[in-house]
Structure formats: structure tokens, C-alpha cells
Amino acid sequence: MAENVEIVIKATDQTQAGIASASGNIEGLVGKIANLSSVAEMRNIGESMTRNITQPLMQIGKTAIMTSADFEQGLNVLQQVTKATTEDMGLMEKQALDLGASSVFGALDVLEAQTALAKAGFTTQQTLAATTGVIDLAAAGELGMVEASELLAAAINSFGLEAEDSTRVADLLAAAANASAVDVSDLGDSFINVASVAGAAGIPIEDVSTALALLGNNGLVGAEAGTALRTVLRQLTAPTDAASELMKELGIDVYNTAGEMNSLPSILAQLENGVKGLTAEQAAHAKQTILGSYGVVAGTILINEGADAYAAMREQVTQAGVAQEAAAARMKGFNGALENLKGAIETLMIEQGAP
């Protein structure tokens, strides 16, 4: 004999808010359906709903049983990596569930970001502080969680920053991508090759991001741009005897009287002024000697761009809130609403599946 089964779902305020936000956008679609004027339009909407709502939600239903188990397994892996206390694990679990319900990513994605940060050497508290920045960077650059986590962790570690600077780093990378011909993934490839050298030389991450954006606008992108800029910095900080003598003749001071490295734009300006009185052949030889055969390409681009272009790019690169704005843009419209709904439902399934 068939029996009626009543399912009572209890959700956290965060989960309910995520579902409500997504549902509001989908209700707008329902309103459009009421105003359709032709069978063809109704067919198109019907196909769109099947493709964009019914099928994804059916897939979620098929994996519902495993979702909570997967999350529990992910927590176990995170605990094994971090050796975190029960209290700290509770904080990371809550963060994963909250961000999973309110962002374009699900709780399992957030857990993946936390684990990647922990593997990069972040403590539990540092991981908690940096995860939001990872989420924003991943959304802004359309990166995977591991890629975004590794990029952000490398930047923070190389430049001696704090985990709390994760949002600032995400903004820099997103802003540099917005202001130039490179994307966040390109910048990530560049940073891998130049960040440690730049950080050791005391060059701020803002100047590195600015330089990479300018190089990108001139066709030098990705790992090649990072390697070329690294060569420039190495040539300047550890010049050959010939280069050192030539820089002295041209009045180029890489370090100030306190023994600290001058700013990158200042050194570039000195290089530009130093070769002004030379013939084209002499100037080319001087730059080749000082910057090296590989660094001369990147150095020449930066010198030719000039101080004004550098300052203008730096102003764009250092704008605050860019990554969060880009992440928010992904939440707009129907697709964003659907992604939000998926994340909220995933969080709900995890909460209901927990013992």
C-alpha cells in the first residue's frame, strides 16, 4: 500500500538566503513565460528550462546521497593536512558551508581551496583569512580552486605579505587583467617565474603587476613575460662587471645610499635618461649590456612605455574591490542565479546528510 511521505527540510539562514536569492532570479523567468505570445517562444523557453534547470537539478538529485559523504571525506583530508583542532575544523567547516551557500562556488569547492592553502603552508587561521580572496580570484579569473589557491599563496609568500592581504592580491591580479591584454591565468604563469626574485629584491607586488600588464600590452605574456622580467631584475641587482661600470658611467643607481633598491619605475627612468645622449647603436649596446640578451626585450618595452604610461597603469592596477566586483558579476543573470542555487542546494544536502 502506498504511503505519503512528508519531507521536512531545515536549512541554515545562510543556505536559505542563497536559495532565496537564486529563486528570485528564476521567478523572473517565470514572469517572462506568462507574457509569451507564440508557441515558438514557449518552446524555446521550455527547452532552455530543461537544459538550464531541470537537467542540472536532476543531476544534483542523483549525487545527493554522495555529497555529504564527499564533504566529510574532504574534511578528513583537510584535518590530516592541517592537524587542526576540533574547534578550528569547526570554523573551516562553517566557512565552507557559508561560502558554498552564498557564492558561485559550492561547499566542496571551498573545501578544496582551504586544502590547497593548507598544503601551501598556511596555518588554520591563515587559511580562514585567505579563503575569501581565493574565491574572489577564482571567480574573477575563471580559475580552478587549486590554481587560484596556489597563485595567491605564492604571491603572499614571495612578497612577504600576510594571509589577510589575500583580497588585496586578488584585486591586483584582477585589475591588471582588466587593464591589459593579459588574463589572470597569464599573470599566474608570469608570477611563477618572477615573484620570488622580485620579492627578494624588495620590489612591491604592485610594481610587478604593473610591469607585467605593460609587457602584456606589448605582446609579452605568460611564463615568457615572467622569465624576461626576472632576467631584468637579476641583471640590475647582480650586474656583470661590464654592466656595473657602464651603469656608473650613465648615472644609473640601482640602490640608494641606505643600500635599499630604488623603485622599479625610478630605475627605468634612469635607464631612459642615461641612453638619451647616445646614438641608436650605442643605446642598443648599452641596454644589451645592462639588461642581458633576454632581459633587453622586456626592459626596452618598459623604457619605451615611459613614466606616464607606467603611472597610469599602476593607478588602474591598484584599484580596490575589482576581484569582488568581477565575482559579483558572475552571480548576475540567470546563469549566476542557477550557480548560486546549485551551491545553496549542495550546502543544504551536506547539512541534511550530516549525522
Coordinates of C-alpha atoms in Angstrom, one line a residue, residues 35-206:
N35 CA 3.9 37.1 -21.3
L36 CA 4.9 34.8 -24.1
S37 CA 3.0 35.5 -27.3
S38 CA 3.7 32.4 -29.5
V39 CA 4.2 28.7 -29.4
A40 CA 7.7 29.1 -30.7
E41 CA 8.7 31.3 -27.9
M42 CA 7.2 28.9 -25.4
R43 CA 9.1 26.0 -27.0
N44 CA 12.4 28.0 -26.7
I45 CA 11.7 28.8 -23.0
G46 CA 10.8 25.2 -22.4
E47 CA 14.0 23.9 -23.9
S48 CA 16.0 26.5 -22.0
M49 CA 14.4 25.4 -18.7
T50 CA 15.0 21.8 -19.4
R51 CA 18.6 22.4 -20.3
N52 CA 19.4 25.0 -17.6
I53 CA 17.2 24.0 -14.7
T54 CA 15.7 20.5 -14.9
Q55 CA 18.7 18.6 -16.1
P56 CA 21.2 20.3 -13.7
L57 CA 18.8 19.8 -10.8
M58 CA 18.2 16.1 -11.7
Q59 CA 22.0 15.6 -11.7
I60 CA 22.2 17.2 -8.3
G61 CA 19.5 14.8 -7.1
K62 CA 21.4 11.8 -8.4
T63 CA 24.5 12.8 -6.5
A64 CA 22.7 13.9 -3.3
I65 CA 23.5 10.7 -1.4
M66 CA 27.2 11.1 -2.0
T67 CA 27.5 14.8 -1.4
S68 CA 27.6 14.7 2.3
A69 CA 30.0 11.7 2.3
D70 CA 32.3 13.6 -0.1
F71 CA 32.3 16.6 2.1
E72 CA 33.0 14.5 5.2
Q73 CA 35.9 12.9 3.4
G74 CA 37.2 16.3 2.3
L75 CA 37.1 17.5 5.9
N76 CA 39.1 14.4 6.9
V77 CA 41.8 15.2 4.3
L78 CA 41.9 18.8 5.5
Q79 CA 42.3 17.8 9.1
Q80 CA 45.1 15.4 8.2
V81 CA 46.9 18.1 6.3
T82 CA 46.5 20.8 8.9
K83 CA 46.4 18.8 12.1
A84 CA 43.9 21.4 13.2
T85 CA 42.0 21.2 16.5
T86 CA 38.3 20.2 16.6
E87 CA 37.5 23.9 17.2
D88 CA 39.4 25.1 14.2
M89 CA 38.0 22.3 12.0
G90 CA 34.5 23.5 13.0
L91 CA 35.4 27.1 11.9
M92 CA 36.7 25.8 8.5
E93 CA 33.6 23.6 8.0
K94 CA 31.3 26.6 8.8
Q95 CA 33.2 28.8 6.3
A96 CA 33.0 26.2 3.6
L97 CA 29.2 25.8 4.1
D98 CA 28.6 29.5 4.4
L99 CA 30.6 30.4 1.3
G100 CA 29.2 27.5 -0.6
A101 CA 25.7 28.8 0.0
S102 CA 26.4 32.4 -0.9
S103 CA 29.0 32.3 -3.7
V104 CA 29.2 31.0 -7.2
F105 CA 31.1 28.0 -5.8
G106 CA 29.9 25.1 -3.8
A107 CA 31.0 24.0 -0.3
L108 CA 33.1 21.2 -1.8
D109 CA 34.9 23.8 -3.9
V110 CA 35.6 26.0 -0.9
L111 CA 36.9 22.9 0.9
E112 CA 39.3 22.3 -2.0
A113 CA 40.6 25.9 -1.7
Q114 CA 41.2 25.5 2.0
T115 CA 43.1 22.3 1.5
A116 CA 45.3 23.8 -1.2
L117 CA 46.1 26.7 1.0
A118 CA 47.0 24.4 3.9
K119 CA 49.3 22.4 1.6
A120 CA 51.0 25.7 0.6
G121 CA 52.0 26.0 4.2
F122 CA 49.2 28.3 5.6
T123 CA 48.1 27.8 9.2
T124 CA 44.5 27.2 10.0
Q125 CA 44.0 30.9 10.8
Q126 CA 45.8 32.0 7.7
T127 CA 43.7 29.6 5.6
L128 CA 40.5 31.1 7.1
A129 CA 41.7 34.6 6.3
A130 CA 42.8 33.8 2.8
T131 CA 39.9 31.7 1.5
T132 CA 37.6 34.5 0.6
G133 CA 40.4 36.0 -1.5
V134 CA 40.8 32.7 -3.3
I135 CA 37.1 32.5 -4.0
D136 CA 37.1 36.1 -5.5
L137 CA 40.2 35.4 -7.6
A138 CA 38.9 32.1 -8.9
A139 CA 35.6 33.7 -9.9
A140 CA 37.3 36.8 -11.4
G141 CA 39.8 34.8 -13.4
E142 CA 37.6 31.8 -14.0
L143 CA 40.3 29.6 -12.4
G144 CA 40.1 26.3 -10.7
M145 CA 40.3 26.3 -6.9
V146 CA 43.8 24.7 -6.7
E147 CA 45.2 27.1 -9.4
A148 CA 43.8 30.2 -7.6
S149 CA 45.0 29.0 -4.2
E150 CA 48.5 28.2 -5.4
L151 CA 48.7 31.6 -7.2
L152 CA 47.5 33.6 -4.3
A153 CA 49.7 31.6 -1.8
A154 CA 52.8 32.0 -4.0
A155 CA 52.2 35.8 -4.2
I156 CA 51.7 36.2 -0.5
N157 CA 54.7 34.0 0.4
S158 CA 57.1 35.5 -2.2
F159 CA 56.3 39.2 -1.3
G160 CA 56.3 38.7 2.4
L161 CA 52.6 39.5 2.7
E162 CA 50.0 38.4 5.3
A163 CA 47.1 36.0 4.7
E164 CA 44.9 39.0 5.4
D165 CA 46.3 40.5 2.2
S166 CA 44.6 37.8 0.0
T167 CA 41.8 40.2 -1.1
R168 CA 44.4 42.8 -2.0
V169 CA 46.4 40.3 -4.1
A170 CA 43.2 39.1 -5.8
D171 CA 42.3 42.7 -6.6
L172 CA 45.7 43.4 -8.1
L173 CA 45.6 40.4 -10.4
A174 CA 42.0 41.0 -11.4
A175 CA 42.7 44.7 -12.0
A176 CA 45.8 44.0 -14.0
A177 CA 43.9 41.6 -16.2
N178 CA 41.1 44.2 -16.7
A179 CA 43.5 47.0 -17.6
S180 CA 45.6 45.0 -20.1
A181 CA 45.7 42.3 -22.8
V182 CA 46.5 39.5 -20.3
D183 CA 44.2 37.4 -18.3
V184 CA 44.6 36.2 -14.7
S185 CA 45.8 32.8 -15.8
D186 CA 48.6 34.6 -17.9
L187 CA 49.6 36.6 -14.8
G188 CA 49.7 33.4 -12.8
D189 CA 52.2 31.9 -15.2
S190 CA 54.2 35.1 -15.1
F191 CA 54.3 35.2 -11.3
I192 CA 55.6 31.7 -11.0
N193 CA 58.8 32.8 -12.8
V194 CA 59.3 36.3 -11.3
A195 CA 57.7 36.5 -7.9
S196 CA 60.5 35.0 -5.8
V197 CA 63.2 37.2 -7.4
A198 CA 61.1 40.3 -7.1
G199 CA 60.1 39.6 -3.6
A200 CA 63.8 39.0 -2.6
A201 CA 64.8 42.3 -4.2
G202 CA 62.1 44.2 -2.2
I203 CA 60.1 45.2 -5.2
P204 CA 56.4 45.6 -4.3
I205 CA 53.8 43.3 -5.9
E206 CA 52.1 46.4 -7.2

